[in-house]
mmCIF file of C-alpha atoms in Angstrom:
data_model
loop_
_atom_site.group_PDB
_atom_site.id
_atom_site.type_symbol
_atom_site.label_atom_id
_atom_site.label_comp_id
_atom_site.label_asym_id
_atom_site.label_seq_id
_atom_site.Cartn_x
_atom_site.Cartn_y
_atom_site.Cartn_z
ATOM 1 C CA UNK A 12 0.000 0.000 0.000
ATOM 2 C CA UNK A 13 1.301 3.393 -0.894
ATOM 3 C CA UNK A 14 0.808 5.587 2.144
ATOM 4 C CA UNK A 15 1.917 8.742 0.365
ATOM 5 C CA UNK A 16 -1.145 8.518 -1.773
ATOM 6 C CA UNK A 17 -3.218 9.434 1.299
ATOM 7 C CA UNK A 18 -1.320 12.685 1.712
ATOM 8 C CA UNK A 19 -3.436 14.088 -1.103
ATOM 9 C CA UNK A 20 -6.639 15.761 0.091
ATOM 10 C CA UNK A 21 -8.632 14.053 -2.678
ATOM 11 C CA UNK A 22 -7.748 10.570 -1.421
ATOM 12 C CA UNK A 23 -7.750 11.426 2.262
ATOM 13 C CA UNK A 24 -11.245 12.918 2.059
ATOM 14 C CA UNK A 25 -13.124 9.619 1.637
ATOM 15 C CA UNK A 26 -10.664 7.776 3.904
ATOM 16 C CA UNK A 27 -11.388 10.192 6.750
ATOM 17 C CA UNK A 28 -15.113 9.654 6.199
ATOM 18 C CA UNK A 29 -14.808 5.915 6.646
ATOM 19 C CA UNK A 30 -12.453 6.168 9.638
ATOM 20 C CA UNK A 31 -14.022 8.758 11.928
ATOM 21 C CA UNK A 32 -17.084 6.740 13.051
ATOM 22 C CA UNK A 33 -14.763 4.023 14.360
ATOM 23 C CA UNK A 34 -12.774 6.471 16.456
ATOM 24 C CA UNK A 35 -15.962 8.119 17.714
ATOM 25 C CA UNK A 36 -17.428 4.733 18.651
ATOM 26 C CA UNK A 37 -14.302 3.611 20.491
ATOM 27 C CA UNK A 38 -14.187 6.981 22.276
ATOM 28 C CA UNK A 39 -17.772 6.539 23.492
ATOM 29 C CA UNK A 40 -17.153 3.003 24.771
ATOM 30 C CA UNK A 41 -13.919 4.005 26.526
ATOM 31 C CA UNK A 42 -15.568 7.068 28.082
ATOM 32 C CA UNK A 43 -18.368 4.908 29.498
ATOM 33 C CA UNK A 44 -15.876 2.409 30.886
ATOM 34 C CA UNK A 45 -13.638 5.164 32.268
ATOM 35 C CA UNK A 46 -16.520 7.002 33.943
ATOM 36 C CA UNK A 47 -17.814 3.770 35.439
ATOM 37 C CA UNK A 48 -14.386 2.944 36.858
ATOM 38 C CA UNK A 49 -13.859 6.516 37.999
ATOM 39 C CA UNK A 50 -17.157 6.909 39.842
ATOM 40 C CA UNK A 51 -18.199 3.421 40.882
ATOM 41 C CA UNK A 52 -15.066 1.302 41.177
ATOM 42 C CA UNK A 53 -12.344 3.707 42.307
ATOM 43 C CA UNK A 54 -12.543 4.230 46.074
ATOM 44 C CA UNK A 55 -12.775 7.514 47.946
ATOM 45 C CA UNK A 56 -9.362 9.122 48.376
ATOM 46 C CA UNK A 57 -8.202 9.012 51.974
ATOM 47 C CA UNK A 58 -6.835 12.570 51.862
ATOM 48 C CA UNK A 59 -9.098 14.423 49.455
ATOM 49 C CA UNK A 60 -12.375 12.554 49.754
ATOM 50 C CA UNK A 61 -14.559 12.528 46.640
ATOM 51 C CA UNK A 62 -13.323 15.697 44.990
ATOM 52 C CA UNK A 63 -10.201 13.965 43.685
ATOM 53 C CA UNK A 64 -12.431 12.386 40.981
ATOM 54 C CA UNK A 65 -11.903 15.553 38.962
ATOM 55 C CA UNK A 66 -8.554 13.945 38.116
ATOM 56 C CA UNK A 67 -10.304 11.599 35.681
ATOM 57 C CA UNK A 68 -10.949 14.510 33.318
ATOM 58 C CA UNK A 69 -8.406 17.075 34.504
ATOM 59 C CA UNK A 70 -5.309 15.056 33.668
ATOM 60 C CA UNK A 71 -6.610 13.727 30.326
ATOM 61 C CA UNK A 72 -7.602 17.278 29.307
ATOM 62 C CA UNK A 73 -4.189 18.655 30.260
ATOM 63 C CA UNK A 74 -2.363 15.851 28.458
ATOM 64 C CA UNK A 75 -4.478 16.295 25.324
ATOM 65 C CA UNK A 76 -3.901 20.045 25.353
ATOM 66 C CA UNK A 77 -0.145 19.488 25.335
ATOM 67 C CA UNK A 78 -0.122 16.471 23.054
ATOM 68 C CA UNK A 79 -2.351 18.015 20.373
ATOM 69 C CA UNK A 80 -0.064 21.048 20.279
ATOM 70 C CA UNK A 81 2.932 18.796 19.646
ATOM 71 C CA UNK A 82 1.069 16.979 16.877
ATOM 72 C CA UNK A 83 0.143 20.358 15.396
ATOM 73 C CA UNK A 84 3.792 21.412 15.488
ATOM 74 C CA UNK A 85 4.706 18.109 13.829
ATOM 75 C CA UNK A 86 2.275 18.825 11.007
ATOM 76 C CA UNK A 87 3.720 22.325 10.905
ATOM 77 C CA UNK A 88 7.198 20.889 10.272
ATOM 78 C CA UNK A 89 5.790 18.724 7.482
ATOM 79 C CA UNK A 90 3.848 21.626 6.013
ATOM 80 C CA UNK A 91 6.993 23.780 5.885
ATOM 81 C CA UNK A 92 9.415 21.041 4.833
ATOM 82 C CA UNK A 93 7.355 19.262 2.178
ATOM 83 C CA UNK A 94 4.782 21.926 1.424
ATOM 84 C CA UNK A 95 2.012 19.356 1.756
ATOM 85 C CA UNK A 96 -1.455 20.848 1.793
ATOM 86 C CA UNK A 97 -2.956 18.127 3.943
ATOM 87 C CA UNK A 98 -0.439 18.749 6.771
ATOM 88 C CA UNK A 99 -1.451 22.390 6.908
ATOM 89 C CA UNK A 100 -5.099 21.392 6.931
ATOM 90 C CA UNK A 101 -4.545 18.863 9.749
ATOM 91 C CA UNK A 102 -2.889 21.620 11.773
ATOM 92 C CA UNK A 103 -5.997 23.768 11.394
ATOM 93 C CA UNK A 104 -8.252 20.808 12.132
ATOM 94 C CA UNK A 105 -6.546 20.084 15.458
ATOM 95 C CA UNK A 106 -6.272 23.594 16.893
ATOM 96 C CA UNK A 107 -9.873 24.118 18.147
ATOM 97 C CA UNK A 108 -9.906 20.743 19.916
ATOM 98 C CA UNK A 109 -6.522 21.379 21.508
ATOM 99 C CA UNK A 110 -7.710 24.775 22.689
ATOM 100 C CA UNK A 111 -10.853 23.208 24.118
ATOM 101 C CA UNK A 112 -8.911 20.620 26.115
ATOM 102 C CA UNK A 113 -6.483 23.239 27.404
ATOM 103 C CA UNK A 114 -9.368 25.454 28.530
ATOM 104 C CA UNK A 115 -10.975 22.440 30.210
ATOM 105 C CA UNK A 116 -7.727 21.585 31.983
ATOM 106 C CA UNK A 117 -7.646 25.132 33.393
ATOM 107 C CA UNK A 118 -11.342 25.067 34.291
ATOM 108 C CA UNK A 119 -11.320 21.671 36.020
ATOM 109 C CA UNK A 120 -8.033 22.582 37.694
ATOM 110 C CA UNK A 121 -9.585 25.749 39.122
ATOM 111 C CA UNK A 122 -12.592 23.842 40.449
ATOM 112 C CA UNK A 123 -10.311 21.238 41.937
ATOM 113 C CA UNK A 124 -7.944 23.813 43.376
ATOM 114 C CA UNK A 125 -10.594 25.679 45.355
ATOM 115 C CA UNK A 126 -11.540 22.872 47.762
ATOM 116 C CA UNK A 127 -8.039 21.366 47.977
ATOM 117 C CA UNK A 128 -5.746 24.432 47.963
ATOM 118 C CA UNK A 129 -8.253 27.084 48.939
ATOM 119 C CA UNK A 130 -7.912 29.037 45.713
ATOM 120 C CA UNK A 131 -9.183 28.829 42.152
ATOM 121 C CA UNK A 132 -6.040 30.265 40.687
ATOM 122 C CA UNK A 133 -2.455 31.185 41.480
ATOM 123 C CA UNK A 134 0.218 32.348 39.087
ATOM 124 C CA UNK A 135 2.428 29.353 39.598
ATOM 125 C CA UNK A 136 4.586 27.977 36.801
ATOM 126 C CA UNK A 137 2.339 25.050 35.857
ATOM 127 C CA UNK A 138 -0.830 27.085 35.622
ATOM 128 C CA UNK A 139 0.743 30.121 34.001
ATOM 129 C CA UNK A 140 2.448 28.037 31.312
ATOM 130 C CA UNK A 141 -0.824 26.202 30.648
ATOM 131 C CA UNK A 142 -2.591 29.542 30.257
ATOM 132 C CA UNK A 143 0.126 30.534 27.788
ATOM 133 C CA UNK A 144 -0.631 27.327 25.890
ATOM 134 C CA UNK A 145 -4.276 28.392 25.598
ATOM 135 C CA UNK A 146 -3.158 31.795 24.290
ATOM 136 C CA UNK A 147 -0.894 30.050 21.778
ATOM 137 C CA UNK A 148 -3.845 28.062 20.460
ATOM 138 C CA UNK A 149 -5.987 31.187 20.242
ATOM 139 C CA UNK A 150 -3.153 33.099 18.580
ATOM 140 C CA UNK A 151 -2.663 30.254 16.131
ATOM 141 C CA UNK A 152 -6.308 30.317 15.060
ATOM 142 C CA UNK A 153 -6.451 34.121 14.962
ATOM 143 C CA UNK A 154 -3.284 34.323 12.855
ATOM 144 C CA UNK A 155 -4.678 31.819 10.417
ATOM 145 C CA UNK A 156 -7.899 33.801 10.078
ATOM 146 C CA UNK A 157 -6.139 37.143 9.800
ATOM 147 C CA UNK A 158 -4.067 36.343 6.704
ATOM 148 C CA UNK A 159 -6.015 36.370 3.467
ATOM 149 C CA UNK A 160 -3.558 34.439 1.350
ATOM 150 C CA UNK A 161 -3.999 30.728 2.104
ATOM 151 C CA UNK A 162 -0.389 29.651 1.584
ATOM 152 C CA UNK A 163 1.014 32.512 3.624
ATOM 153 C CA UNK A 164 -1.490 31.848 6.406
ATOM 154 C CA UNK A 165 -0.444 28.196 6.493
ATOM 155 C CA UNK A 166 3.255 29.076 6.582
ATOM 156 C CA UNK A 167 2.845 31.678 9.313
ATOM 157 C CA UNK A 168 0.685 29.460 11.511
ATOM 158 C CA UNK A 169 3.030 26.491 10.979
ATOM 159 C CA UNK A 170 5.881 28.661 12.210
ATOM 160 C CA UNK A 171 3.872 29.764 15.244
ATOM 161 C CA UNK A 172 2.999 26.140 16.053
ATOM 162 C CA UNK A 173 6.657 25.101 15.849
ATOM 163 C CA UNK A 174 8.043 28.012 17.869
ATOM 164 C CA UNK A 175 5.254 27.718 20.441
ATOM 165 C CA UNK A 176 6.002 24.046 21.068
ATOM 166 C CA UNK A 177 8.917 25.174 23.272
ATOM 167 C CA UNK A 178 6.212 25.831 25.855
ATOM 168 C CA UNK A 179 5.251 22.147 26.068
ATOM 169 C CA UNK A 180 8.366 20.889 27.911
ATOM 170 C CA UNK A 181 8.100 23.996 30.077
ATOM 171 C CA UNK A 182 4.581 22.965 31.135
ATOM 172 C CA UNK A 183 5.563 19.348 31.572
ATOM 173 C CA UNK A 184 8.638 19.950 33.704
ATOM 174 C CA UNK A 185 7.377 23.113 35.431
ATOM 175 C CA UNK A 186 6.544 21.187 38.595
ATOM 176 C CA UNK A 187 10.145 19.977 38.743
ATOM 177 C CA UNK A 188 11.934 23.149 37.695
ATOM 178 C CA UNK A 189 10.022 25.544 39.893
ATOM 179 C CA UNK A 190 8.466 25.439 43.298
ATOM 180 C CA UNK A 191 4.793 25.229 42.378
ATOM 181 C CA UNK A 192 1.554 25.018 44.273
ATOM 182 C CA UNK A 193 0.556 22.473 41.674
ATOM 183 C CA UNK A 194 1.543 19.006 42.797
ATOM 184 C CA UNK A 195 4.369 17.094 41.171
ATOM 185 C CA UNK A 196 3.952 14.262 38.721
ATOM 186 C CA UNK A 197 1.820 11.411 39.959
ATOM 187 C CA UNK A 198 2.465 9.477 36.802
ATOM 188 C CA UNK A 199 5.674 9.623 34.840
ATOM 189 C CA UNK A 200 7.324 7.346 32.322
ATOM 190 C CA UNK A 201 10.418 7.023 34.497
ATOM 191 C CA UNK A 202 9.070 6.220 37.939
ATOM 192 C CA UNK A 203 6.467 3.998 39.465
ATOM 193 C CA UNK A 204 3.009 5.517 39.700
ATOM 194 C CA UNK A 205 2.021 7.160 42.954
ATOM 195 C CA UNK A 206 -1.653 6.390 42.362
ATOM 196 C CA UNK A 207 -3.721 3.372 43.281
ATOM 197 C CA UNK A 208 -3.941 1.185 40.213
ATOM 198 C CA UNK A 209 -7.721 1.394 39.689
ATOM 199 C CA UNK A 210 -7.503 5.192 39.794
ATOM 200 C CA UNK A 211 -4.656 5.051 37.335
ATOM 201 C CA UNK A 212 -6.579 2.742 35.019
ATOM 202 C CA UNK A 213 -9.683 4.937 35.115
ATOM 203 C CA UNK A 214 -7.534 7.963 34.270
ATOM 204 C CA UNK A 215 -5.723 6.204 31.441
ATOM 205 C CA UNK A 216 -9.020 4.920 30.028
ATOM 206 C CA UNK A 217 -10.413 8.461 30.033
ATOM 207 C CA UNK A 218 -7.211 9.693 28.393
ATOM 208 C CA UNK A 219 -7.556 7.119 25.639
ATOM 209 C CA UNK A 220 -11.220 8.128 25.206
ATOM 210 C CA UNK A 221 -10.180 11.777 24.789
ATOM 211 C CA UNK A 222 -7.512 10.684 22.351
ATOM 212 C CA UNK A 223 -9.977 8.747 20.193
ATOM 213 C CA UNK A 224 -12.458 11.634 20.403
ATOM 214 C CA UNK A 225 -9.794 14.081 19.230
ATOM 215 C CA UNK A 226 -8.915 11.896 16.251
ATOM 216 C CA UNK A 227 -12.584 11.551 15.272
ATOM 217 C CA UNK A 228 -13.211 15.287 15.552
ATOM 218 C CA UNK A 229 -10.012 16.163 13.687
ATOM 219 C CA UNK A 230 -10.944 13.793 10.845
ATOM 220 C CA UNK A 231 -14.405 15.333 10.490
ATOM 221 C CA UNK A 232 -13.015 18.861 10.728
ATOM 222 C CA UNK A 233 -10.291 18.230 8.178
ATOM 223 C CA UNK A 234 -12.997 17.055 5.771
ATOM 224 C CA UNK A 235 -14.850 20.315 6.268
ATOM 225 C CA UNK A 236 -11.588 22.215 5.710
ATOM 226 C CA UNK A 237 -10.847 20.249 2.541
ATOM 227 C CA UNK A 238 -14.360 20.984 1.270
ATOM 228 C CA UNK A 239 -13.971 24.678 2.131
ATOM 229 C CA UNK A 240 -10.603 25.048 0.461
ATOM 230 C CA UNK A 241 -11.122 22.867 -2.548
ATOM 231 C CA UNK A 242 -14.615 24.112 -3.214
ATOM 232 C CA UNK A 243 -15.121 23.935 -6.937
ATOM 233 C CA UNK A 244 -12.516 21.225 -7.476
ATOM 234 C CA UNK A 245 -13.711 18.590 -9.895
ATOM 235 C CA UNK A 246 -13.111 15.610 -7.629
ATOM 236 C CA UNK A 247 -15.274 17.116 -4.892
ATOM 237 C CA UNK A 248 -18.324 17.542 -7.089
ATOM 238 C CA UNK A 249 -20.871 14.866 -6.421
ATOM 239 C CA UNK A 250 -19.114 13.511 -3.328
ATOM 240 C CA UNK A 251 -21.108 13.946 -0.199
ATOM 241 C CA UNK A 252 -19.907 15.112 3.179
ATOM 242 C CA UNK B 30 -24.472 4.065 48.199
ATOM 243 C CA UNK B 31 -27.672 5.913 47.312
ATOM 244 C CA UNK B 32 -28.016 8.487 44.556
ATOM 245 C CA UNK B 33 -28.359 11.545 46.800
ATOM 246 C CA UNK B 34 -25.068 10.594 48.401
ATOM 247 C CA UNK B 35 -23.558 10.042 44.988
ATOM 248 C CA UNK B 36 -24.542 13.478 43.714
ATOM 249 C CA UNK B 37 -23.408 15.259 46.857
ATOM 250 C CA UNK B 38 -19.880 13.857 46.384
ATOM 251 C CA UNK B 39 -19.132 14.199 50.074
ATOM 252 C CA UNK B 40 -20.239 17.861 50.009
ATOM 253 C CA UNK B 41 -17.990 18.630 47.028
ATOM 254 C CA UNK B 42 -20.670 18.146 44.393
ATOM 255 C CA UNK B 43 -20.332 21.700 43.071
ATOM 256 C CA UNK B 44 -16.679 21.193 42.204
ATOM 257 C CA UNK B 45 -16.981 17.664 40.850
ATOM 258 C CA UNK B 46 -20.125 18.211 38.767
ATOM 259 C CA UNK B 47 -19.010 21.694 37.793
ATOM 260 C CA UNK B 48 -15.949 20.042 36.263
ATOM 261 C CA UNK B 49 -17.656 17.085 34.610
ATOM 262 C CA UNK B 50 -20.667 19.158 33.513
ATOM 263 C CA UNK B 51 -18.641 21.835 31.753
ATOM 264 C CA UNK B 52 -16.429 19.155 30.216
ATOM 265 C CA UNK B 53 -19.481 17.402 28.751
ATOM 266 C CA UNK B 54 -20.975 20.728 27.654
ATOM 267 C CA UNK B 55 -17.765 21.690 25.850
ATOM 268 C CA UNK B 56 -17.818 18.435 23.910
ATOM 269 C CA UNK B 57 -21.491 18.904 22.978
ATOM 270 C CA UNK B 58 -20.775 22.465 21.798
ATOM 271 C CA UNK B 59 -17.776 21.358 19.758
ATOM 272 C CA UNK B 60 -19.782 18.596 18.062
ATOM 273 C CA UNK B 61 -22.686 20.969 17.271
ATOM 274 C CA UNK B 62 -20.360 23.658 15.865
ATOM 275 C CA UNK B 63 -18.518 21.051 13.827
ATOM 276 C CA UNK B 64 -21.753 19.719 12.332
ATOM 277 C CA UNK B 65 -22.727 23.248 11.331
ATOM 278 C CA UNK B 66 -19.339 23.751 9.711
ATOM 279 C CA UNK B 67 -19.605 20.468 7.827
ATOM 280 C CA UNK B 68 -23.067 21.444 6.520
ATOM 281 C CA UNK B 69 -21.871 24.874 5.458
ATOM 282 C CA UNK B 70 -18.826 23.380 3.727
ATOM 283 C CA UNK B 71 -20.980 20.813 1.949
ATOM 284 C CA UNK B 72 -23.359 23.499 0.729
ATOM 285 C CA UNK B 73 -20.412 25.645 -0.421
ATOM 286 C CA UNK B 74 -18.648 22.888 -2.337
ATOM 287 C CA UNK B 75 -21.864 21.757 -3.990
ATOM 288 C CA UNK B 76 -22.398 25.193 -5.493
ATOM 289 C CA UNK B 77 -18.769 25.546 -6.463
ATOM 290 C CA UNK B 78 -18.133 28.791 -4.584
ATOM 291 C CA UNK B 79 -15.057 29.508 -2.524
#
């Protein structure tokens, strides 16, 4: 199979249509399973009581916010290096979902912070850098909308995505590099988890659900973007969204 | 565990459901907006306008 063939919008368009329902379906099943584990199987936390259950969406949202930005930057590299139209479109397709997850990470974090730390917000390194991430997403979308010329808009936003990705390791390691009110890493690739395993599994299941959801949404959105940009192209006539 | 107890979340219901509720709402809004965009794009491409 020639994978490069799918880098063309005309071939990716129908492929995305056949793929997204699968990702959406898996996302729904995983979300059900994750919520069930998170609310009915995972026990009450001995320190925080019930409010810790916010973790089951807070951490997935924060991870997705960071991860989607990295994927966007990756597409940005491809868009600049190979000048592929689909990479630029994927970048645009991911940005709103990444912004949404980042905003949700901040929102759920604030609601979790109030009862556990006594405040909705402090300007500590983790929270401030996450807020900057949200501004980067918003800036990315605004920049793309502000430039009339399609190719220039793609180039400029690709550059912003790449340069902005420097913020991701800053967010990730902020709890190590600075003294933050935000707690340190409960889960890291290099050390054993500090969470009870059922809590960890519920959180990972929710993360995977968010991941599948993001892929489904990005596939649908990239189809809309293809249709918007290639409006009038011969191959698009007669094909249905 | 009864349902009233479940929804009170040990007195922290506001924070827990405020988080999960807004999360769910955000996803609903994104899906609705996306469907509108898909419809608009489909209408646009069908008529051959940019």
